[in-house]
PDB file of C-alpha atoms in Angstrom:
ATOM      1  CA  MET A 107      24.376  94.094 156.945  1.00 56.00           C
ATOM      2  CA  THR A 108      24.003  93.789 153.164  1.00 56.00           C
ATOM      3  CA  THR A 109      25.899  91.528 150.704  1.00 56.00           C
ATOM      4  CA  GLN A 110      26.921  92.384 147.148  1.00 56.00           C
ATOM      5  CA  PRO A 111      25.707  90.031 144.376  1.00 55.00           C
ATOM      6  CA  THR A 112      28.556  87.992 142.786  1.00 55.00           C
ATOM      7  CA  CYS A 113      26.765  86.588 139.727  1.00 55.00           C
ATOM      8  CA  ALA A 114      26.943  89.756 137.655  1.00 53.00           C
ATOM      9  CA  THR A 115      30.637  90.229 138.604  1.00 56.00           C
ATOM     10  CA  SER A 116      31.666  86.713 137.398  1.00 56.00           C
ATOM     11  CA  ILE A 117      29.729  87.208 134.135  1.00 56.00           C
ATOM     12  CA  ASP A 118      31.547  90.528 133.541  1.00 60.00           C
ATOM     13  CA  ASP A 119      34.902  88.844 134.195  1.00 63.00           C
ATOM     14  CA  ARG A 120      34.204  86.170 131.589  1.00 66.00           C
ATOM     15  CA  GLN A 121      33.186  88.765 129.020  1.00 68.00           C
ATOM     16  CA  SER A 122      36.280  90.882 129.698  1.00 75.00           C
ATOM     17  CA  LEU A 123      38.514  87.799 129.074  1.00 77.00           C
ATOM     18  CA  ARG A 124      36.770  86.829 125.850  1.00 79.00           C
ATOM     19  CA  ALA A 125      38.368  89.533 123.706  1.00 80.00           C
ATOM     20  CA  PRO A 126      42.062  88.971 124.735  1.00 81.00           C
ATOM     21  CA  LEU A 127      41.656  85.191 124.507  1.00 83.00           C
ATOM     22  CA  LEU A 128      40.159  85.447 121.000  1.00 84.00           C
ATOM     23  CA  TYR A 129      42.964  87.828 119.986  1.00 83.00           C
ATOM     24  CA  ALA A 130      45.565  85.401 121.338  1.00 84.00           C
ATOM     25  CA  VAL A 131      44.065  82.498 119.378  1.00 86.00           C
ATOM     26  CA  VAL A 132      43.806  84.571 116.183  1.00 86.00           C
ATOM     27  CA  SER A 133      47.394  85.834 116.555  1.00 86.00           C
ATOM     28  CA  LEU A 134      48.722  82.336 117.231  1.00 85.00           C
ATOM     29  CA  ILE A 135      47.027  80.819 114.230  1.00 87.00           C
ATOM     30  CA  GLY A 136      47.429  83.806 111.956  1.00 82.00           C
ATOM     31  CA  PHE A 137      50.980  84.845 112.650  1.00 81.00           C
ATOM     32  CA  GLY A 138      52.379  81.613 114.056  1.00 81.00           C
ATOM     33  CA  LEU A 139      50.937  79.234 111.409  1.00 83.00           C
ATOM     34  CA  ALA A 140      49.187  80.887 108.483  1.00 82.00           C
ATOM     35  CA  TYR A 141      51.823  83.621 107.967  1.00 82.00           C
ATOM     36  CA  SER A 142      54.667  81.086 107.993  1.00 84.00           C
ATOM     37  CA  LEU A 143      52.914  78.728 105.621  1.00 83.00           C
ATOM     38  CA  ALA A 144      52.093  81.571 103.249  1.00 83.00           C
ATOM     39  CA  GLY A 145      55.625  82.905 103.342  1.00 80.00           C
ATOM     40  CA  THR A 146      57.046  79.444 102.656  1.00 82.00           C
ATOM     41  CA  ALA A 147      54.619  78.812  99.804  1.00 82.00           C
ATOM     42  CA  ILE A 148      55.321  82.178  98.146  1.00 84.00           C
ATOM     43  CA  GLY A 149      59.077  81.603  98.476  1.00 75.00           C
ATOM     44  CA  ARG A 150      58.883  78.173  96.900  1.00 77.00           C
ATOM     45  CA  VAL A 151      56.893  79.550  93.964  1.00 77.00           C
ATOM     46  CA  ALA A 152      58.728  82.785  93.395  1.00 73.00           C
ATOM     47  CA  PHE A 153      62.229  81.661  94.336  1.00 73.00           C
ATOM     48  CA  PRO A 154      62.272  77.867  94.219  1.00 71.00           C
ATOM     49  CA  ALA A 155      66.071  77.411  94.137  1.00 67.00           C
ATOM     50  CA  GLN A 156      66.784  79.889  96.951  1.00 69.00           C
ATOM     51  CA  ALA A 157      63.915  78.505  99.131  1.00 69.00           C
ATOM     52  CA  ALA A 158      65.470  75.042  98.814  1.00 71.00           C
ATOM     53  CA  GLY A 159      68.887  76.318  99.976  1.00 73.00           C
ATOM     54  CA  SER A 160      70.448  77.161  96.602  1.00 79.00           C
ATOM     55  CA  ILE A 161      71.689  73.583  96.370  1.00 84.00           C
ATOM     56  CA  VAL A 162      74.316  72.948  93.659  1.00 82.00           C
ATOM     57  CA  GLU A 163      74.270  69.489  91.976  1.00 81.00           C
ATOM     58  CA  TYR A 164      76.998  67.800  89.987  1.00 79.00           C
ATOM     59  CA  ASP A 165      76.551  64.467  88.206  1.00 80.00           C
ATOM     60  CA  GLY A 166      73.103  64.154  89.725  1.00 79.00           C
ATOM     61  CA  ARG A 167      74.164  64.579  93.334  1.00 86.00           C
ATOM     62  CA  ALA A 168      74.150  67.545  95.692  1.00 82.00           C
ATOM     63  CA  VAL A 169      77.695  68.828  96.309  1.00 83.00           C
ATOM     64  CA  GLY A 170      76.978  71.975  98.312  1.00 84.00           C
ATOM     65  CA  SER A 171      75.172  75.282  98.355  1.00 86.00           C
ATOM     66  CA  ALA A 172      75.939  78.336  96.276  1.00 86.00           C
ATOM     67  CA  LEU A 173      75.466  80.435  99.410  1.00 89.00           C
ATOM     68  CA  VAL A 174      77.723  78.534 101.837  1.00 90.00           C
ATOM     69  CA  ALA A 175      81.500  78.222 101.596  1.00 89.00           C
ATOM     70  CA  GLN A 176      83.211  74.868 101.996  1.00 91.00           C
ATOM     71  CA  PRO A 177      86.897  73.922 102.257  1.00 90.00           C
ATOM     72  CA  PHE A 178      88.808  72.205  99.464  1.00 92.00           C
ATOM     73  CA  ALA A 179      91.910  70.312 100.577  1.00 86.00           C
ATOM     74  CA  ASP A 180      93.146  69.274  97.130  1.00 92.00           C
ATOM     75  CA  ALA A 181      95.700  71.464  95.353  1.00 94.00           C
ATOM     76  CA  ARG A 182      93.591  71.146  92.208  1.00 95.00           C
ATOM     77  CA  TYR A 183      90.886  73.356  93.645  1.00 96.00           C
ATOM     78  CA  PHE A 184      90.564  77.037  94.529  1.00 97.00           C
ATOM     79  CA  GLN A 185      90.387  77.819  98.195  1.00 95.00           C
ATOM     80  CA  PRO A 186      87.709  80.020  99.876  1.00 95.00           C
ATOM     81  CA  ARG A 187      88.296  82.502 102.678  1.00 93.00           C
ATOM     82  CA  PRO A 188      89.130  81.005 106.123  1.00 91.00           C
ATOM     83  CA  SER A 189      86.132  80.439 108.398  1.00 89.00           C
ATOM     84  CA  ALA A 190      85.831  81.057 112.133  1.00 86.00           C
ATOM     85  CA  ALA A 191      82.760  78.795 112.030  1.00 86.00           C
ATOM     86  CA  LYS A 192      84.714  75.916 110.457  1.00 87.00           C
ATOM     87  CA  TYR A 193      82.350  76.200 107.493  1.00 89.00           C
ATOM     88  CA  ASP A 194      79.436  74.964 109.629  1.00 87.00           C
ATOM     89  CA  PRO A 195      76.161  76.647 108.583  1.00 84.00           C
ATOM     90  CA  MET A 196      74.772  76.018 112.102  1.00 84.00           C
ATOM     91  CA  SER A 197      77.597  77.968 113.692  1.00 81.00           C
ATOM     92  CA  ALA A 198      77.873  80.997 111.366  1.00 80.00           C
ATOM     93  CA  SER A 199      80.040  83.613 113.073  1.00 77.00           C
ATOM     94  CA  GLY A 200      83.177  85.722 112.839  1.00 75.00           C
ATOM     95  CA  SER A 201      86.140  85.722 115.229  1.00 76.00           C
ATOM     96  CA  ASN A 202      84.825  88.883 117.006  1.00 78.00           C
ATOM     97  CA  GLN A 203      88.474  89.850 117.600  1.00 79.00           C
ATOM     98  CA  ALA A 204      89.443  93.516 117.386  1.00 81.00           C
ATOM     99  CA  ARG A 205      92.134  94.552 114.915  1.00 79.00           C
ATOM    100  CA  SER A 206      94.396  95.439 117.868  1.00 85.00           C
ATOM    101  CA  ASN A 207      94.082  91.899 119.310  1.00 88.00           C
ATOM    102  CA  PRO A 208      97.534  90.236 119.374  1.00 89.00           C
ATOM    103  CA  ASP A 209      96.019  86.800 118.654  1.00 90.00           C
ATOM    104  CA  LEU A 210      94.315  88.160 115.500  1.00 88.00           C
ATOM    105  CA  ARG A 211      97.557  89.766 114.272  1.00 92.00           C
ATOM    106  CA  LYS A 212      99.453  86.533 114.889  1.00 93.00           C
ATOM    107  CA  ARG A 213      96.851  84.454 113.051  1.00 92.00           C
ATOM    108  CA  LEU A 214      96.790  86.855 110.102  1.00 92.00           C
ATOM    109  CA  ALA A 215     100.596  86.750 109.859  1.00 94.00           C
ATOM    110  CA  GLU A 216     100.641  82.964 109.984  1.00 94.00           C
ATOM    111  CA  GLU A 217      97.776  82.679 107.461  1.00 94.00           C
ATOM    112  CA  THR A 218      99.406  85.151 105.063  1.00 96.00           C
ATOM    113  CA  ALA A 219     102.705  83.303 105.212  1.00 96.00           C
ATOM    114  CA  ALA A 220     101.014  79.918 104.615  1.00 95.00           C
ATOM    115  CA  ILE A 221      99.057  81.283 101.598  1.00 95.00           C
ATOM    116  CA  ALA A 222     102.197  82.860 100.104  1.00 96.00           C
ATOM    117  CA  GLN A 223     104.046  79.533 100.398  1.00 96.00           C
ATOM    118  CA  ARG A 224     101.117  77.597  98.987  1.00 95.00           C
ATOM    119  CA  GLU A 225     100.733  79.874  95.956  1.00 95.00           C
ATOM    120  CA  GLY A 226     104.420  80.572  95.437  1.00 95.00           C
ATOM    121  CA  ILE A 227     104.040  84.367  95.731  1.00 95.00           C
ATOM    122  CA  ALA A 228     105.355  87.073  98.014  1.00 96.00           C
ATOM    123  CA  GLU A 229     103.501  87.723 101.244  1.00 95.00           C
ATOM    124  CA  SER A 230     102.853  91.309 100.058  1.00 95.00           C
ATOM    125  CA  ALA A 231     100.984  89.843  97.082  1.00 95.00           C
ATOM    126  CA  VAL A 232      98.511  87.904  99.188  1.00 96.00           C
ATOM    127  CA  PRO A 233      95.087  89.604  99.058  1.00 95.00           C
ATOM    128  CA  ALA A 234      93.952  90.483 102.586  1.00 92.00           C
ATOM    129  CA  GLU A 235      90.639  88.726 102.141  1.00 92.00           C
ATOM    130  CA  LEU A 236      92.287  85.352 101.701  1.00 94.00           C
ATOM    131  CA  ALA A 237      93.742  85.587 105.173  1.00 93.00           C
ATOM    132  CA  THR A 238      90.731  87.232 106.891  1.00 91.00           C
ATOM    133  CA  GLN A 239      87.451  85.611 107.904  1.00 87.00           C
ATOM    134  CA  SER A 240      84.160  87.046 106.745  1.00 84.00           C
ATOM    135  CA  GLY A 241      81.573  88.257 109.298  1.00 81.00           C
ATOM    136  CA  GLY A 242      79.545  85.083 109.072  1.00 85.00           C
ATOM    137  CA  GLY A 243      82.410  82.718 108.228  1.00 83.00           C
ATOM    138  CA  LEU A 244      80.529  81.268 105.332  1.00 88.00           C
ATOM    139  CA  ASP A 245      81.197  83.664 102.459  1.00 90.00           C
ATOM    140  CA  PRO A 246      81.130  81.500  99.270  1.00 93.00           C
ATOM    141  CA  HIS A 247      82.794  84.182  97.122  1.00 94.00           C
ATOM    142  CA  ILE A 248      86.252  85.588  96.680  1.00 95.00           C
ATOM    143  CA  SER A 249      87.381  88.453  94.564  1.00 95.00           C
ATOM    144  CA  PRO A 250      88.740  87.874  91.056  1.00 96.00           C
ATOM    145  CA  ARG A 251      92.208  88.927  92.333  1.00 96.00           C
ATOM    146  CA  SER A 252      92.032  86.298  95.046  1.00 96.00           C
ATOM    147  CA  ALA A 253      91.189  83.722  92.436  1.00 96.00           C
ATOM    148  CA  GLN A 254      93.933  84.838  90.058  1.00 96.00           C
ATOM    149  CA  VAL A 255      96.697  84.400  92.676  1.00 96.00           C
ATOM    150  CA  GLN A 256      95.642  80.750  92.942  1.00 97.00           C
ATOM    151  CA  ALA A 257      95.422  80.174  89.129  1.00 96.00           C
ATOM    152  CA  ALA A 258      99.043  79.062  88.647  1.00 96.00           C
ATOM    153  CA  ARG A 259      98.904  76.509  91.438  1.00 96.00           C
ATOM    154  CA  VAL A 260      95.558  75.064  90.199  1.00 96.00           C
ATOM    155  CA  ALA A 261      96.782  74.917  86.588  1.00 95.00           C
ATOM    156  CA  LYS A 262      99.974  73.117  87.637  1.00 94.00           C
ATOM    157  CA  ALA A 263      98.145  70.605  89.745  1.00 94.00           C
ATOM    158  CA  ARG A 264      95.737  69.855  86.927  1.00 93.00           C
ATOM    159  CA  GLY A 265      98.250  69.887  84.088  1.00 91.00           C
ATOM    160  CA  LEU A 266      96.505  72.812  82.419  1.00 90.00           C
ATOM    161  CA  GLU A 267      97.762  76.054  80.836  1.00 91.00           C
ATOM    162  CA  ALA A 268      97.415  79.031  83.177  1.00 91.00           C
ATOM    163  CA  ALA A 269      95.472  80.838  80.462  1.00 93.00           C
ATOM    164  CA  GLN A 270      92.805  78.128  80.541  1.00 93.00           C
ATOM    165  CA  VAL A 271      92.258  78.478  84.234  1.00 95.00           C
ATOM    166  CA  GLU A 272      92.272  82.268  84.016  1.00 95.00           C
ATOM    167  CA  ALA A 273      89.656  82.049  81.261  1.00 95.00           C
ATOM    168  CA  LEU A 274      87.409  79.997  83.595  1.00 96.00           C
ATOM    169  CA  ILE A 275      87.909  82.610  86.335  1.00 96.00           C
ATOM    170  CA  ALA A 276      86.774  85.325  83.894  1.00 96.00           C
ATOM    171  CA  GLN A 277      83.736  83.272  82.820  1.00 95.00           C
ATOM    172  CA  HIS A 278      82.682  82.801  86.452  1.00 95.00           C
ATOM    173  CA  THR A 279      83.238  86.325  87.617  1.00 95.00           C
ATOM    174  CA  GLU A 280      79.908  87.845  88.699  1.00 93.00           C
ATOM    175  CA  ALA A 281      79.284  91.559  88.249  1.00 92.00           C
ATOM    176  CA  PRO A 282      78.151  93.745  91.162  1.00 90.00           C
ATOM    177  CA  GLN A 283      74.476  93.053  91.987  1.00 84.00           C
ATOM    178  CA  PHE A 284      72.190  95.243  89.899  1.00 83.00           C
ATOM    179  CA  GLY A 285      75.376  96.662  88.395  1.00 81.00           C
ATOM    180  CA  MET A 286      76.138  98.795  91.434  1.00 84.00           C
ATOM    181  CA  LEU A 287      75.951  96.836  94.692  1.00 86.00           C
ATOM    182  CA  GLY A 288      79.113  95.224  95.965  1.00 87.00           C
ATOM    183  CA  GLU A 289      82.174  94.219  93.995  1.00 91.00           C
ATOM    184  CA  PRO A 290      82.896  91.661  91.221  1.00 94.00           C
ATOM    185  CA  ARG A 291      83.117  88.210  92.798  1.00 95.00           C
ATOM    186  CA  VAL A 292      83.733  84.574  92.024  1.00 96.00           C
ATOM    187  CA  ASN A 293      81.817  81.708  93.575  1.00 96.00           C
ATOM    188  CA  VAL A 294      84.439  79.196  94.607  1.00 96.00           C
ATOM    189  CA  LEU A 295      82.258  76.100  94.486  1.00 95.00           C
ATOM    190  CA  GLU A 296      80.908  76.919  91.002  1.00 95.00           C
ATOM    191  CA  LEU A 297      84.429  77.723  89.742  1.00 96.00           C
ATOM    192  CA  ASN A 298      85.764  74.376  91.084  1.00 95.00           C
ATOM    193  CA  LEU A 299      82.916  72.479  89.487  1.00 94.00           C
ATOM    194  CA  ALA A 300      83.703  74.196  86.207  1.00 93.00           C
ATOM    195  CA  LEU A 301      87.227  72.946  86.461  1.00 93.00           C
ATOM    196  CA  ASP A 302      86.001  69.406  87.078  1.00 91.00           C
ATOM    197  CA  ALA A 303      83.666  69.646  84.114  1.00 88.00           C
ATOM    198  CA  ALA A 304      86.439  70.894  81.872  1.00 83.00           C
ATOM    199  CA  ALA A 305      88.622  68.002  82.999  1.00 74.00           C
ATOM    200  CA  SER A 306      85.874  65.508  82.231  1.00 70.00           C
ATOM    201  CA  THR A 307      85.420  66.988  78.767  1.00 69.00           C
ATOM    202  CA  LYS A 308      89.149  66.846  78.111  1.00 64.00           C
ATOM    203  CA  ARG A 309      89.131  63.095  78.823  1.00 61.00           C
TER     204      ARG A 309
END
């Protein structure tokens, strides 16, 4: 009866494990750490504002992000689109309800009626986007038309001429990206801050 040597086998096993272990360590450090640090560093250098969250400041304090919608309860401000996420960046989502869903139809009807009453316009004049939620629930923009239907209410609440408010809307209307992507849009937060700045100057 003969026995097989085990020493050579154990040495071969260790050698066969060396390559995958080395690859795992390199992948972990390279892709898990170095890649993330490099990406963050490049972002902060090339796009410092965006990398920091596109924070908007007013009077030396942060008041929000240019990329995240927030509600405005006061009649003196323009309103963004409704949000299924309650404007919470950690819960970005849409309602996921189909157009045939009775609950969605009911909510849209109620929202449209409320907006029409708030703005003093007919329900048929309410832009659909003001009653519908965006896919992520955090869209910071509205269309110029959605801003214009709110202009009379904002002007009245602030004691301004409607033409003054409409001029601010025009000044803060952004063109399609690169001149061809998307539609003209208005950032609600930036427009509201412009209104506050104009009011401060008037005083």
